[in-house]
Coordinates of C-alpha atoms and ligand atoms in Angstrom, one line a residue:
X1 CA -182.1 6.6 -5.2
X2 CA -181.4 4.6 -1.8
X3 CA -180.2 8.3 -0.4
X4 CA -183.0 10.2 -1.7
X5 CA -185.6 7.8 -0.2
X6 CA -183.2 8.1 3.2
X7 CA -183.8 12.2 2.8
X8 CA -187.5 11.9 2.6
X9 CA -187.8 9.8 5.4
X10 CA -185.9 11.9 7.4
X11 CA -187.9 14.6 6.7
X12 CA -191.2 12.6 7.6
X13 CA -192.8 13.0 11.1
X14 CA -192.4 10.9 13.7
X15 CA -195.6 9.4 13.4
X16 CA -196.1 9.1 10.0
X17 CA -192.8 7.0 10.1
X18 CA -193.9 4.7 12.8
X19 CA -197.2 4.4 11.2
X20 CA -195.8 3.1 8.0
X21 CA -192.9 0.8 9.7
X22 CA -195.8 -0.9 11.7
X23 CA -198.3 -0.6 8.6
X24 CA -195.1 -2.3 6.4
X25 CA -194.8 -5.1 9.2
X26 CA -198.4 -5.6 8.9
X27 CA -198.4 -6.5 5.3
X28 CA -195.3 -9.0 6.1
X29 CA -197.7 -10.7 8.4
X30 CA -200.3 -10.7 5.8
X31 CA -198.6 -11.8 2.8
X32 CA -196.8 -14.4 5.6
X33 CA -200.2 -15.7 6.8
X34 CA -201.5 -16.0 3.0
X35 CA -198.1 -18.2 2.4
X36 CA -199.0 -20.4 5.3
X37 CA -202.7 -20.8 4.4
X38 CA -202.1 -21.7 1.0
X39 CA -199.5 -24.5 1.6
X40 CA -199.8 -25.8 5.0
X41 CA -203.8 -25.6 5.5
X42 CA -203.8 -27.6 2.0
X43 CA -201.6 -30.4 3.1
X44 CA -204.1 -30.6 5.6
X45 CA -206.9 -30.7 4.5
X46 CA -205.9 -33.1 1.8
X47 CA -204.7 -35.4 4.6
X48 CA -208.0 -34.7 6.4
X49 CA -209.8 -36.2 2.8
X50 CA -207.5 -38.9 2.3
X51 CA -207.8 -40.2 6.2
X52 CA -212.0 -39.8 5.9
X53 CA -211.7 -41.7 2.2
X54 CA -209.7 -44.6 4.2
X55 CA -211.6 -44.7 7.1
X56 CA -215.0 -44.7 5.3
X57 CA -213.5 -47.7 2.5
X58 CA -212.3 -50.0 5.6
X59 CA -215.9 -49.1 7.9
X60 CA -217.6 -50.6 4.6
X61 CA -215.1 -53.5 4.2
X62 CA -216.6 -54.9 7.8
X63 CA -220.3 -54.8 6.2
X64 CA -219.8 -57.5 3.2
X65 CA -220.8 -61.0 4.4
X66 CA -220.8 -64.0 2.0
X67 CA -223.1 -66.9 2.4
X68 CA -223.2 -70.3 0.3
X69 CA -227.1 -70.6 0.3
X70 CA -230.6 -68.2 1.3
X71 CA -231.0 -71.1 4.1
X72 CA -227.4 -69.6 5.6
X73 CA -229.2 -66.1 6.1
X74 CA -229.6 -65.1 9.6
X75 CA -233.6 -64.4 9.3
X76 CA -233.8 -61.2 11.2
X77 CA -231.5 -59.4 8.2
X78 CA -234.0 -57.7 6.4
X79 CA -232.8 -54.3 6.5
X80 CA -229.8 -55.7 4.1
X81 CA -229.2 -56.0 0.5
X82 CA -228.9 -59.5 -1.2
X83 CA -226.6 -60.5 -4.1
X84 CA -225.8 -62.8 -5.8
X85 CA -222.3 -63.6 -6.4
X86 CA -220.7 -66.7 -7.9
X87 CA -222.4 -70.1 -6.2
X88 CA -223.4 -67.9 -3.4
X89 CA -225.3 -64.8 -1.7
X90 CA -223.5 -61.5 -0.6
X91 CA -225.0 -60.0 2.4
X92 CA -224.4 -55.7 1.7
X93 CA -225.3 -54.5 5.7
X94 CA -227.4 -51.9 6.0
X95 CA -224.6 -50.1 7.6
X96 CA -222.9 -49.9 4.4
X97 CA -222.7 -46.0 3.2
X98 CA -221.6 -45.7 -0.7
X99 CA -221.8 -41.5 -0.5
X100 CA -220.7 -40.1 2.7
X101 CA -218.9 -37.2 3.4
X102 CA -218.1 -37.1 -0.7
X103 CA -216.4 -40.3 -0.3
X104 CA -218.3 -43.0 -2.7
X105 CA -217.7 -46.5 -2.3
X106 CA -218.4 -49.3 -4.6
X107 CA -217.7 -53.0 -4.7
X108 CA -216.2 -54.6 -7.8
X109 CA -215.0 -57.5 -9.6
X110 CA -212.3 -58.8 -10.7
X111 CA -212.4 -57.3 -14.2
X112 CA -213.5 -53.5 -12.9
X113 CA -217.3 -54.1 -12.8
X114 CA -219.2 -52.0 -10.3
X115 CA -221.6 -54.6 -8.6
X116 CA -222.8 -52.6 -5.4
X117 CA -222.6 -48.9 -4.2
X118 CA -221.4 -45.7 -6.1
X119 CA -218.3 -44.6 -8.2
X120 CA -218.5 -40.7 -9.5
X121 CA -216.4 -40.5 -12.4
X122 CA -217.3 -44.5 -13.4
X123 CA -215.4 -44.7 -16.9
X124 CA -212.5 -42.4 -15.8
X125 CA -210.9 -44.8 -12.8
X126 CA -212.1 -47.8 -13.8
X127 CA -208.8 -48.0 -15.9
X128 CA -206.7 -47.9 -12.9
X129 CA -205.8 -51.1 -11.2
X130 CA -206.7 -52.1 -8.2
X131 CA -204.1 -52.0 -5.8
X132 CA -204.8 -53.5 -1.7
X133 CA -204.3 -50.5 1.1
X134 CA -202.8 -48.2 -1.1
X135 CA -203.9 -44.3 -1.9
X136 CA -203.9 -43.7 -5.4
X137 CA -204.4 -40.1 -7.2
X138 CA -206.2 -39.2 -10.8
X139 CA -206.9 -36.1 -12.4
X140 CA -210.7 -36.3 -14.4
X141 CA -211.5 -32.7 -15.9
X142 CA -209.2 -30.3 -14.0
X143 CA -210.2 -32.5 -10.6
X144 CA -208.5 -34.6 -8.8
X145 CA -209.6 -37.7 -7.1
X146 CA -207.9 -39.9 -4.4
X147 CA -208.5 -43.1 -4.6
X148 CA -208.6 -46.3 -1.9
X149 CA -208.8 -50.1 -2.7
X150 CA -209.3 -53.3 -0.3
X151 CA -209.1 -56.7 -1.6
X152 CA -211.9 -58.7 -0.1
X153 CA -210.5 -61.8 1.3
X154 CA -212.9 -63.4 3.3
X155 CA -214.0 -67.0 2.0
X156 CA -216.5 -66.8 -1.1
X157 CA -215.5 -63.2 -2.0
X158 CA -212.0 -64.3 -3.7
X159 CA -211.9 -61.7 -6.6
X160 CA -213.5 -59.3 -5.0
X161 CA -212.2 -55.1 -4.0
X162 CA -213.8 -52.3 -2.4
X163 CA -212.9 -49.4 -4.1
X164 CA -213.3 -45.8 -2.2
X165 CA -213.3 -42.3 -4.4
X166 CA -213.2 -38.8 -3.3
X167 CA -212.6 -35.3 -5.3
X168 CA -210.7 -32.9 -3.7
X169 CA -213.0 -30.4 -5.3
X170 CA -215.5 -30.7 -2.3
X171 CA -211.7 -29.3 -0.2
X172 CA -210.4 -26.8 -2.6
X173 CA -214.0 -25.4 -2.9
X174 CA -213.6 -24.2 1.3
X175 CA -210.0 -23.2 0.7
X176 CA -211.0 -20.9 -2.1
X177 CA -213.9 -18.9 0.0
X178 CA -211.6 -19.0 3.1
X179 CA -209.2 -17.3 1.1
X180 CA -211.9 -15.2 -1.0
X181 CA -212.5 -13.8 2.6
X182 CA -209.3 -13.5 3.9
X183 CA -208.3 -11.3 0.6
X184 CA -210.7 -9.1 1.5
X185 CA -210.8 -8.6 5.2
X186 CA -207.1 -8.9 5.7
X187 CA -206.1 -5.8 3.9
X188 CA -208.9 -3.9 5.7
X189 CA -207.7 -5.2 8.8
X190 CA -204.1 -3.5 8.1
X191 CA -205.6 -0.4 6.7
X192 CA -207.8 -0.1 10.2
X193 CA -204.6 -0.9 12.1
X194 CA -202.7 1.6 10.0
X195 CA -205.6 4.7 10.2
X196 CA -206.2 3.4 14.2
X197 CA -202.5 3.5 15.2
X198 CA -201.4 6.8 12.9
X199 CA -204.1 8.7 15.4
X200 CA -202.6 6.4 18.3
X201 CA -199.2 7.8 17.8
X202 CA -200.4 11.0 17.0
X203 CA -201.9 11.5 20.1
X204 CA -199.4 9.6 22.5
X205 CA -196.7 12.1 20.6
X206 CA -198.9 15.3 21.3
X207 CA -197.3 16.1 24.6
X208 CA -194.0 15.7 23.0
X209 CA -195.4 19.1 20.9
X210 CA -196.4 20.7 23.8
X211 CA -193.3 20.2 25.6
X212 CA -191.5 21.6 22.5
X213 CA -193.4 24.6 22.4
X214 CA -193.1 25.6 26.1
X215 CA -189.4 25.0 25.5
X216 CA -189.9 28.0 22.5
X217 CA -191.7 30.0 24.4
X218 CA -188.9 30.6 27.3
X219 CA -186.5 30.4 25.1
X220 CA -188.6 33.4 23.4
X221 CA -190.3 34.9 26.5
X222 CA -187.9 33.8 29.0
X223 CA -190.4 33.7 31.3
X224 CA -189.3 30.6 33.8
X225 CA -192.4 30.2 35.5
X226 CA -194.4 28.3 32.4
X227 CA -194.4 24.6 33.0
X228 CA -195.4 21.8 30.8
X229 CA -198.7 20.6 31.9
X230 CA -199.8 17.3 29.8
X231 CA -202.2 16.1 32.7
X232 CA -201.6 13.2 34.8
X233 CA -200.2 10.5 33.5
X234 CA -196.8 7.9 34.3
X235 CA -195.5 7.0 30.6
X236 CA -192.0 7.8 29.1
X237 CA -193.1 11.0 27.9
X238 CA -194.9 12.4 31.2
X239 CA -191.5 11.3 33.0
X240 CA -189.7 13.9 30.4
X241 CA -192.6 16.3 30.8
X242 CA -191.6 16.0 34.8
X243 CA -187.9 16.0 34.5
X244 CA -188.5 19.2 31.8
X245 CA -190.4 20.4 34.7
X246 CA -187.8 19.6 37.6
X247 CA -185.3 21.2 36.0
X248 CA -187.3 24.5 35.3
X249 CA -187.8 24.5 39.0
X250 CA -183.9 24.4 39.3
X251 CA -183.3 27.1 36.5
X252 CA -185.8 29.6 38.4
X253 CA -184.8 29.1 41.9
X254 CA -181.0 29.4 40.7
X255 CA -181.9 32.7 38.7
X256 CA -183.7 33.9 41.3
X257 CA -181.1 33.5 43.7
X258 CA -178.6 35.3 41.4
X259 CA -181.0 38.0 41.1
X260 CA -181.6 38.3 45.1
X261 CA -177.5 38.4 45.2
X262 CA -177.0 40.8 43.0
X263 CA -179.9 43.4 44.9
X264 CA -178.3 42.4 48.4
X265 CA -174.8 43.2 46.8
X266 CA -176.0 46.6 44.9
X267 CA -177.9 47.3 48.2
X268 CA -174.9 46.8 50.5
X269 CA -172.7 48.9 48.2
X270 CA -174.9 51.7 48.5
X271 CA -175.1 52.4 52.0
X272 CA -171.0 52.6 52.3
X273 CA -171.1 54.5 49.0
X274 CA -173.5 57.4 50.3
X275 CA -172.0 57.4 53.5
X276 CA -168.7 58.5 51.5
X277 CA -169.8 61.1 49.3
X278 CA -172.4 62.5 52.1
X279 CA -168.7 63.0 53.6
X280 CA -167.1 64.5 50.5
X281 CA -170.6 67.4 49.7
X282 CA -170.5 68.2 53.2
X283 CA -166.6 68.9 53.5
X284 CA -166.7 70.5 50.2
X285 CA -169.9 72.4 51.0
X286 CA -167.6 75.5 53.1
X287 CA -164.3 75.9 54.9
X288 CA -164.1 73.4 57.8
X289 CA -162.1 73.1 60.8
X290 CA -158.9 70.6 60.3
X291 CA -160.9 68.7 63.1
X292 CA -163.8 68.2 61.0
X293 CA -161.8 67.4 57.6
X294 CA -159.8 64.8 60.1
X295 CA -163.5 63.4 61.3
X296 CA -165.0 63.5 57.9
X297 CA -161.9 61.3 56.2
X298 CA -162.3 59.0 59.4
X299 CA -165.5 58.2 58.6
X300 CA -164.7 58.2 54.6
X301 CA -161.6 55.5 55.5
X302 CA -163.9 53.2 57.6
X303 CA -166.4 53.4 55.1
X304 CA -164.0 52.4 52.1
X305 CA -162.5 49.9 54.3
X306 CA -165.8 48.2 54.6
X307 CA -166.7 48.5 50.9
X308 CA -163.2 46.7 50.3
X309 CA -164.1 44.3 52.5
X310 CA -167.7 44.0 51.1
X311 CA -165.7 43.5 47.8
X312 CA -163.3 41.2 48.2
X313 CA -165.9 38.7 50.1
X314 CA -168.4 38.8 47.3
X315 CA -165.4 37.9 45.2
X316 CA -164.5 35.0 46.9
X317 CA -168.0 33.8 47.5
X318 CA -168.8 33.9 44.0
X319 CA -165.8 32.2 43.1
X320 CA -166.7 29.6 45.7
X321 CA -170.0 29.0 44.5
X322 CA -168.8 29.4 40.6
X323 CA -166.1 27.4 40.7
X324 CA -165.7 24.7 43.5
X325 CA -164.1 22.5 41.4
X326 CA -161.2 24.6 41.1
X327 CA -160.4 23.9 45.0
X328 CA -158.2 20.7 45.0
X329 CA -158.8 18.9 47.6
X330 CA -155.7 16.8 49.6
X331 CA -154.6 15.8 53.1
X332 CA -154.5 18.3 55.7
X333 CA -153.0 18.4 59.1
X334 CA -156.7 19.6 61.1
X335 CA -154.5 19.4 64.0
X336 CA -151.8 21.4 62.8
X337 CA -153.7 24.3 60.7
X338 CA -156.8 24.6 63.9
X339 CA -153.4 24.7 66.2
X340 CA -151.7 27.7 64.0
X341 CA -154.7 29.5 63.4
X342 CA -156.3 29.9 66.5
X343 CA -152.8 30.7 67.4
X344 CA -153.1 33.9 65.6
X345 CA -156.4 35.0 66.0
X346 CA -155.5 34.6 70.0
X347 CA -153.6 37.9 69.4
X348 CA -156.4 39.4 68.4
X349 CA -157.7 40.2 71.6
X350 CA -160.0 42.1 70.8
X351 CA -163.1 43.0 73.9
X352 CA -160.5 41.0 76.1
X353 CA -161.5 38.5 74.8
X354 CA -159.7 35.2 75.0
X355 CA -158.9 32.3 72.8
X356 CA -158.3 28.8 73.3
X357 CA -158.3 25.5 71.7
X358 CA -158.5 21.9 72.1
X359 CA -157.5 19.7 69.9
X360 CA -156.7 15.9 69.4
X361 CA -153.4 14.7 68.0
X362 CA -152.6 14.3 64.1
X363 CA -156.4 14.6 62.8
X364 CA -156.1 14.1 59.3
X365 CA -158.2 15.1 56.3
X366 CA -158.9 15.1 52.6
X367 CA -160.5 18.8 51.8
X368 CA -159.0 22.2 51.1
X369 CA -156.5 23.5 53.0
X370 CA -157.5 26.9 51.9
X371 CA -161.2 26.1 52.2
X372 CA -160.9 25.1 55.4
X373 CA -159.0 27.9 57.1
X374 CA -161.4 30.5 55.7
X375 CA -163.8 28.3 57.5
X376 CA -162.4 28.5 60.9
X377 CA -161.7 31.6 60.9
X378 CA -165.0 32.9 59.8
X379 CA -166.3 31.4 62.6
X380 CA -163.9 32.6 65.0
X381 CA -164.0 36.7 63.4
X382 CA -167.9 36.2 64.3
X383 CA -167.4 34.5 67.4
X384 CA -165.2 37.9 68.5
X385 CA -167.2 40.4 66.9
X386 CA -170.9 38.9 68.7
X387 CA -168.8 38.2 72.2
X388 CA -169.4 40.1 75.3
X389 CA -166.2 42.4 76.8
X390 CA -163.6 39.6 78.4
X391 CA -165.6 36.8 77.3
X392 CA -164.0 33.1 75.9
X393 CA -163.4 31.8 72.9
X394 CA -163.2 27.9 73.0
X395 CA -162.2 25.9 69.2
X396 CA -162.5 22.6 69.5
X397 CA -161.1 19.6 67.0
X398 CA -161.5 16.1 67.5
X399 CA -162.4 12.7 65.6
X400 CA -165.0 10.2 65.8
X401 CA -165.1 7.1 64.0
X402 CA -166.6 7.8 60.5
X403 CA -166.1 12.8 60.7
X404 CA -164.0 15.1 62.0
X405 CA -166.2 17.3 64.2
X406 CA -165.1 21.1 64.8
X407 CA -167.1 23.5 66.8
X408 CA -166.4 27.2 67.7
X409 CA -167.8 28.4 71.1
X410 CA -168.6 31.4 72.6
X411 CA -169.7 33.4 75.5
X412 CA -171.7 36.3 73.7
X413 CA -174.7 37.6 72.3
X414 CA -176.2 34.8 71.0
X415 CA -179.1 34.1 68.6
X416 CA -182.8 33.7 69.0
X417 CA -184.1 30.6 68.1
X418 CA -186.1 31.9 65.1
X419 CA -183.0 33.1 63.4
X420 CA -180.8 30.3 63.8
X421 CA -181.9 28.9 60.5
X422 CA -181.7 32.6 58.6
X423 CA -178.2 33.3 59.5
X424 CA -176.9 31.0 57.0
X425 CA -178.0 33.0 54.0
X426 CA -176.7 35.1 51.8
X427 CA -176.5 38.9 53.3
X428 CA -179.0 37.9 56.7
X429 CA -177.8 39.8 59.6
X430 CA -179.8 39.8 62.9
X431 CA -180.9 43.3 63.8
X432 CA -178.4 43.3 67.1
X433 CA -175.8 42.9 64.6
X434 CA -176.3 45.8 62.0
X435 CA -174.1 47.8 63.5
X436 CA -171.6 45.6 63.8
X437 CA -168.8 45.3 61.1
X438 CA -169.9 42.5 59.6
X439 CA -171.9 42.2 55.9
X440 CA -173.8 39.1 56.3
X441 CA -171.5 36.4 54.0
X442 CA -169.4 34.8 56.5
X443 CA -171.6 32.2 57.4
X444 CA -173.2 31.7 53.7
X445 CA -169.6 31.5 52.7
X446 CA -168.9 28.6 55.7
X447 CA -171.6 27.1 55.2
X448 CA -170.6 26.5 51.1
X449 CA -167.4 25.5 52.3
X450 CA -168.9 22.7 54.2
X451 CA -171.2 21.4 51.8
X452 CA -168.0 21.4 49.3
X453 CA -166.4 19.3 51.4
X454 CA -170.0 16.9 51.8
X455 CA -170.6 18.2 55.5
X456 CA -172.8 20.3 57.3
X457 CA -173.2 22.9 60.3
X458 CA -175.0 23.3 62.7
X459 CA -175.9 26.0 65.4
X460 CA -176.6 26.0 69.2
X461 CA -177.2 29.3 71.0
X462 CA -179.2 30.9 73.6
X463 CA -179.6 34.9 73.7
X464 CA -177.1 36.3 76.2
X465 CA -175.3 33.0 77.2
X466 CA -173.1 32.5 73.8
X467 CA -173.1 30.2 70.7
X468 CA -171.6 26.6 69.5
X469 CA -171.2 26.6 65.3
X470 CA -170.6 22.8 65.0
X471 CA -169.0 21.6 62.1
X472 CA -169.4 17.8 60.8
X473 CA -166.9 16.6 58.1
X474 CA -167.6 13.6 57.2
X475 CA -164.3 11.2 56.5
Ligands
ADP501 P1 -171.8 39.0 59.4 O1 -170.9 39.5 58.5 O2 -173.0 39.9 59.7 O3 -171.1 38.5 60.7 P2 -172.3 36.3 59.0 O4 -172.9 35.6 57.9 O5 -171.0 35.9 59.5 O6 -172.4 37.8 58.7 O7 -173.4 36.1 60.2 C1 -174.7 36.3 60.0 C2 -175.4 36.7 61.2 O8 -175.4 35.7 62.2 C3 -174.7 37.9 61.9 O9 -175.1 39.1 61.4 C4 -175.1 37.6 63.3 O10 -176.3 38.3 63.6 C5 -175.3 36.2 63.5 N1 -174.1 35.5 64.1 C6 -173.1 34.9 63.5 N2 -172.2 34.4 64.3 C7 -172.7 34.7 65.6 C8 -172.2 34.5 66.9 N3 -171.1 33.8 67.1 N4 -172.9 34.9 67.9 C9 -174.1 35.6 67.7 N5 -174.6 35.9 66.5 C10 -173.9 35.4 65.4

């Protein structure tokens, strides 16, 4: 039964469950509230009777005077009442109230007679005895009654007692409407709470709908433009609606980079690709002279050298961006691999052009050794291939206190201003460089590198005076 009941509530929405859980919790306070009314608000109020049936018995006690003789009387007493008692007179001030506040007070005898002021239930607590300071209880007909006794002490009034009665009838009769009241108003206070909060919920828990449904609808669309728009707003669920939102963002611009990627590759593949079989119809077309075969498989092997090289560098960017985890990274000697490979490329030569480099002693690194020489020698292949005829080549390596900073300079073309920023994406080549052999990856490619390793690079260059590719690793 437990299990079926666990089912069902599992199967309940979200806001029907918090509306009963708080609904339940409401009726716990409820029941609770009823618990402490009925118990502790009638201690209280029988301590509230029982203190106002003391108080009222010893106010009256103060207002009994006994005098031997009329002559004793103070003349300006009219306003009391005169008894007579024993050999004497009893003086009952004026001030003396037999039925206040449902307390009655009375004075007595001896023997139980009532010989001034009030007793409600006269034959039923006459039997009990008189006892001095002390609260005594009786029930008469379903009621009961408290009851107070002084012993009157004074000279004269030996035998005498004040006796003070009070129902708690007068008590019970306030408790029962309070709680009359309370029955009713109570539970429609929990069913308001219950109907008020079940639309609360509901609406706080709309957005939570909406963002569900956008979710669907990419999911069925996938359209990656639609955003979840639940108005302004800072609560837990407009923070989700803006982190839903952030990482839609993400998703598009990283799609839409794929996409652009894979037209720039398709687009670059092309024009090697036509070039080629332009080459191939045309040789095929009629006889040709061994000149023009040789000329026309010229151009074919450039053009299939560059689409290999086209190739093999989207490869390796792809894998670079793909996968950078794969790249361990461990201490290199930046002295010993900048040293080695600009070593190399100095043979290169090419444009008579020359290379040299500067380096400090025993740099060492954390990054990838692999990583890193692609790096350099990206930059030093463009530095070549965009340097004027016998320009220079300088590398330079060196340390500062918290990076290892390496820059590549040249002497060449340089870059406008406005392009400085463009050259580091994917495919962006300058118009002076189209017809150079270049694709437009090297520096996209560098620059990955460098944010794999948590750097960045920079550029310097002025049109016709050269270039300076700085490179900040930080250690
Ligand atoms: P590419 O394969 O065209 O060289 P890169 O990504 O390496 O592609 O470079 C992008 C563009 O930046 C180049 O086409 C070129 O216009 C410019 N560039 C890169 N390096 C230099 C340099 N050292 N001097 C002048 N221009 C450069």
């Amino acid at each position: 039964m437990c299990s079926g009941m666990g089912i069902k509530m599992k199967r309940l929405s979200m806001r029907a469950k918090i509306t009963l859980w708080f609904t339940a919790a409401l009726i716990m306070v409820v029941l609770f509230t009823y618990f402490i009314m009925l118990t502790a608000s009638n201690q209280i109020l029988q301590k509230t009777i029982r203190d106002s049936l003391v108080e009222t018995v010893e106010n009256n006690y103060n207002e009994i005077r006994y005098y031997g003789s009329m002559e004793e009387v103070a003349p300006d007493k009219d306003a009391s009442h005169f008894l007579r008692f024993e050999n004497g007179i009893l003086e009952v001030n004026d001030d003396f109230l037999d039925a206040v506040n449902q307390v009655y007070t009375g004075l007595y005898d001896d023997d139980g007679t009532l010989i001034y002021g009030e007793n409600p239930v006269s034959g039923s607590v006459s039997d009990i005895k008189f006892m001095d300071s002390r609260i005594q209880s009786k029930k008469v007909k379903g009621v009961r009654y408290y009851i107070f006794d002084r012993k009157l002490s004074a000279k004269g009034m030996e035998g005498l007692w004040m006796r003070g009665v009070v129902s708690e009838a007068q008590g019970t009769t306030q408790m029962t409407g309070i709680i009359r009241l309370s029955v009713i108003i109570l539970p429609l206070l929990v069913l308001v709470a219950a109907v008020g909060g079940y639309f609360l919920v509901k609406g706080s828990l709309r957005p939570l709908q909406q963002i569900s449904e956008t979710a669907v609808q990419i999911g069925r669309e996938n359209d990656l433009k639609k955003r979840i728009d639940i108005g302004a707003g800072k609560d837990e669920l407009h923070q989700l609606a803006d982190t839903f939102n952030d990482m839609l963002d993400k998703l598009e611009k990283a799609f839409e980079t794929e996409r652009q990627f894979i037209s720039d590759a398709s687009h670059e593949l092309r024009t090697p690709m036509s070039v080629i079989s332009a080459q191939c119809e045309m040789s095929l077309e009629q006889r040709r002279s061994p000149e023009e075969y040789e000329k026309a498989l010229q151009v074919i092997s450039r053009q299939s050298r560059k689409l290999s090289k086209l190739i093999n560098d989207m490869l390796e960017f792809t894998r670079l961006e793909a996968g950078a985890d794969r790249y361990k990274k461990e201490p290199v000697d930046m002295t010993e691999l900048t040293a080695s490979l600009c070593e190399d490329m100095a043979l290169i030569r090419e444009n008579g052009i020359t290379l040299t480099y500067e380096a400090q002693e025993k740099i060492m690194y954390t990054g990838n050794r692999e990583l890193l020489s692609r790096l350099l020698m990206n930059l030093v292949s463009n530095a070549y291939r965009y340097g004027k005829k016998d320009g220079h080549i300088v590398v330079s390596l060196r340390k500062e206190k918290d990076a290892v900073l390496l820059s590549v300079t040249d002497d060449g073309i340089g870059i406008a201003r406005e392009e400085q920023e463009k050259i580091f994406r994917r495919f962006y080549q300058t118009d002076n460089s189209r017809f150079h052999a270049g694709i437009g990856l090297g520096l996209a490619m560098a620059k990955e590198i460098v944010h794999f390793h948590g750097g960045e690079i920079t550029v310097e260059s002025r049109i016709g005076e050269g270039s300076t590719f700085l490179v900040r690793l930080p250690c």
